[in-house]
Coordinates of C-alpha atoms in Angstrom, one line a residue:
G945 CA 165.5 79.0 117.0
V946 CA 164.6 82.4 119.3
P947 CA 168.1 83.7 120.9
L948 CA 168.6 83.3 124.3
P949 CA 170.6 85.5 126.8
G950 CA 174.3 84.1 126.6
G951 CA 175.3 81.5 128.9
C952 CA 177.0 80.2 131.6
G953 CA 179.8 79.5 129.3
G954 CA 181.0 76.1 126.5
D955 CA 179.2 72.8 126.8
E956 CA 180.4 70.1 127.6
G957 CA 183.1 70.4 125.1
G958 CA 184.4 73.3 125.7
A959 CA 182.5 75.3 122.2
A960 CA 180.7 77.8 122.8
A961 CA 176.8 77.3 124.3
D962 CA 173.8 77.2 121.3
T963 CA 171.6 79.7 123.2
T964 CA 168.6 79.0 120.9
M965 CA 165.4 76.8 121.3
D966 CA 161.9 76.5 120.4
P967 CA 160.1 79.4 119.1
A968 CA 157.0 77.7 120.6
I969 CA 157.9 78.1 123.9
D970 CA 157.0 81.4 125.9
Q971 CA 159.6 83.8 126.0
S972 CA 159.0 85.8 129.0
A973 CA 160.9 85.6 132.1
M974 CA 164.0 86.0 130.3
G975 CA 163.1 82.9 127.8
H976 CA 162.6 80.4 130.4
G977 CA 158.7 81.1 130.2
D978 CA 156.8 78.9 133.4
M979 CA 159.2 76.6 133.6
N980 CA 160.2 75.1 136.6
M981 CA 163.1 77.4 138.3
G982 CA 162.4 76.6 141.9
D983 CA 159.9 77.8 144.9
S984 CA 161.5 78.7 147.9
H985 CA 159.2 76.8 149.9
A986 CA 159.8 73.7 148.7
T987 CA 162.1 70.9 151.3
P988 CA 165.3 71.9 151.0
A989 CA 167.6 69.5 148.8
A990 CA 169.8 68.8 152.8
N991 CA 165.9 67.8 154.4
A992 CA 164.8 65.8 150.6
G993 CA 165.8 62.7 151.2
G994 CA 168.2 60.1 149.4
D995 CA 172.2 61.1 148.1
L996 CA 172.8 64.4 149.6
V997 CA 175.6 66.0 148.2
S998 CA 177.2 69.7 149.5
G999 CA 179.6 72.3 148.3
T1000 CA 180.7 76.1 149.5
L1001 CA 180.5 78.5 146.4
K1002 CA 183.1 80.8 146.2
V1003 CA 183.5 84.0 143.5
L1004 CA 185.0 83.2 140.8
D1005 CA 187.0 86.1 138.5
T1006 CA 184.5 86.7 136.4
R1007 CA 182.1 88.5 138.9
P1008 CA 180.7 91.7 138.2
P1009 CA 182.1 94.8 140.1
G1010 CA 180.3 94.5 143.4
L1011 CA 179.9 90.9 144.5
D1012 CA 183.4 89.8 145.9
G1013 CA 181.6 89.4 149.2
V1014 CA 179.6 87.0 147.8
A1015 CA 179.2 83.6 149.5
G1016 CA 176.8 80.7 150.1
T1017 CA 176.6 76.7 149.9
A1018 CA 175.0 74.1 146.9
D1019 CA 173.3 71.1 147.8
L1020 CA 171.6 68.5 145.5
A1021 CA 170.1 65.4 146.3
R1022 CA 169.6 62.3 143.8
R1023 CA 166.5 60.1 145.3
D1024 CA 164.7 57.5 142.9
D1025 CA 162.6 59.3 141.6
G1026 CA 164.3 62.6 140.9
T1027 CA 166.5 65.4 141.7
T1028 CA 166.4 68.9 144.0
V1029 CA 168.9 71.0 144.4
T1030 CA 169.1 74.5 146.1
V1031 CA 171.1 77.1 146.3
E1032 CA 171.5 79.4 149.9
L1033 CA 173.4 82.8 148.9
T1034 CA 174.9 86.0 151.4
G1035 CA 176.6 89.5 149.4
L1036 CA 174.1 89.5 146.5
K1037 CA 173.0 93.1 145.4
P1038 CA 169.9 93.7 147.2
G1039 CA 167.1 93.4 144.9
A1040 CA 168.4 91.9 142.5
S1041 CA 168.0 88.9 140.4
Y1042 CA 170.2 85.8 139.8
I1043 CA 170.0 82.5 138.3
A1044 CA 172.2 79.0 139.4
H1045 CA 172.4 76.2 137.2
V1046 CA 173.8 72.4 137.3
H1047 CA 176.4 71.7 135.5
F1048 CA 178.5 69.2 134.4
G1049 CA 182.2 68.5 135.6
A1050 CA 183.9 70.8 138.7
C1051 CA 184.2 74.7 139.6
A1052 CA 188.7 73.8 137.6
E1053 CA 186.6 71.6 135.1
G1054 CA 184.6 74.8 132.9
L1055 CA 182.0 72.9 131.4
G1056 CA 178.3 73.6 130.0
H1057 CA 175.0 73.0 132.8
Y1058 CA 173.8 69.5 132.7
Q1059 CA 172.2 69.0 130.4
F1060 CA 169.4 64.9 130.9
E1061 CA 169.7 64.6 127.1
K1062 CA 172.4 66.3 125.5
G1063 CA 172.2 68.3 123.3
G1064 CA 168.4 68.9 124.0
L1065 CA 166.8 72.3 125.0
K1066 CA 168.7 74.6 127.3
V1067 CA 166.1 74.7 129.7
P1068 CA 164.3 73.5 132.3
P1069 CA 163.3 70.3 132.2
N1070 CA 166.0 69.0 130.5
E1071 CA 167.9 71.8 133.2
I1072 CA 168.2 73.0 136.2
H1073 CA 167.8 75.9 136.3
L1074 CA 166.8 77.7 140.1
A1075 CA 165.8 81.6 139.8
V1076 CA 167.2 83.3 143.4
D1077 CA 166.2 87.3 144.2
A1078 CA 168.2 88.7 147.0
D1079 CA 166.3 90.3 149.6
D1080 CA 166.3 93.7 150.9
E1081 CA 169.8 92.1 153.0
G1082 CA 171.6 90.9 150.4
R1083 CA 170.6 87.1 151.3
G1084 CA 168.9 84.7 148.7
F1085 CA 167.3 80.9 148.7
M1086 CA 165.9 78.8 146.2
T1087 CA 164.9 75.4 146.0
A1088 CA 164.8 73.6 142.7
E1089 CA 163.2 70.1 142.1
N1090 CA 163.5 67.7 138.8
D1091 CA 161.4 64.5 138.2
R1092 CA 165.0 62.9 136.9
V1093 CA 167.9 62.1 138.5
V1094 CA 170.9 63.2 137.4
G1095 CA 174.4 61.8 136.9
A1096 CA 177.8 60.9 138.2
D1097 CA 179.2 64.4 136.2
A1098 CA 176.1 66.1 137.5
Q1099 CA 179.1 68.0 139.7
S1100 CA 179.0 71.7 140.3
V1101 CA 176.5 74.9 140.7
V1102 CA 177.8 77.9 139.0
V1103 CA 175.3 81.4 140.2
H1104 CA 175.0 84.7 137.4
P1105 CA 173.3 87.7 137.4
K1106 CA 170.0 87.1 135.5
D1107 CA 171.1 90.1 133.2
L1108 CA 174.6 89.3 132.7
M1109 CA 174.5 85.5 131.8
D1110 CA 178.6 85.1 130.9
N1111 CA 179.8 86.7 134.5
K1112 CA 179.7 83.5 136.6
I1113 CA 179.5 84.8 140.5
A1114 CA 180.6 81.9 142.0
C1115 CA 180.7 78.4 141.7
A1116 CA 179.7 75.0 144.0
D1117 CA 181.9 71.8 144.0
L1118 CA 179.0 69.0 145.2
A1119 CA 180.8 66.4 147.3

């Protein structure tokens, strides 16, 4: 496969993430092509119906300098017809781009990206990714939808800079 920028850490077993994907997939936009990376105008998870779990983002020691004040929330709604995830952030670098991912397990476990088909492609729709661009005041908001329902092991959301994928900024445990 074609190498992608580094991931959010290990796979479910804690090993280094395989950051390759099928070369037939468009590699533009950080290797994500036209895949669903969210829609800022979509219905937020808190209003999407279904079973809602939410968490408060807590900054991590792996955050890059200058992001000590990042705060926000993550919401995940499981519905009969799919999953909706929303992140809302403050304290970001104005104009910078960020990515959030749903992860297996709790933040403290440091597990890899949640995948509908474990060992499958490391991109949507097999994973849930949210592309977040900070506004001039360092705020970011994004909602992503997937037509599949995440399992109970989808327990956290991790945020990192788009250009520094291994530098996790913050994590929210979903409860």
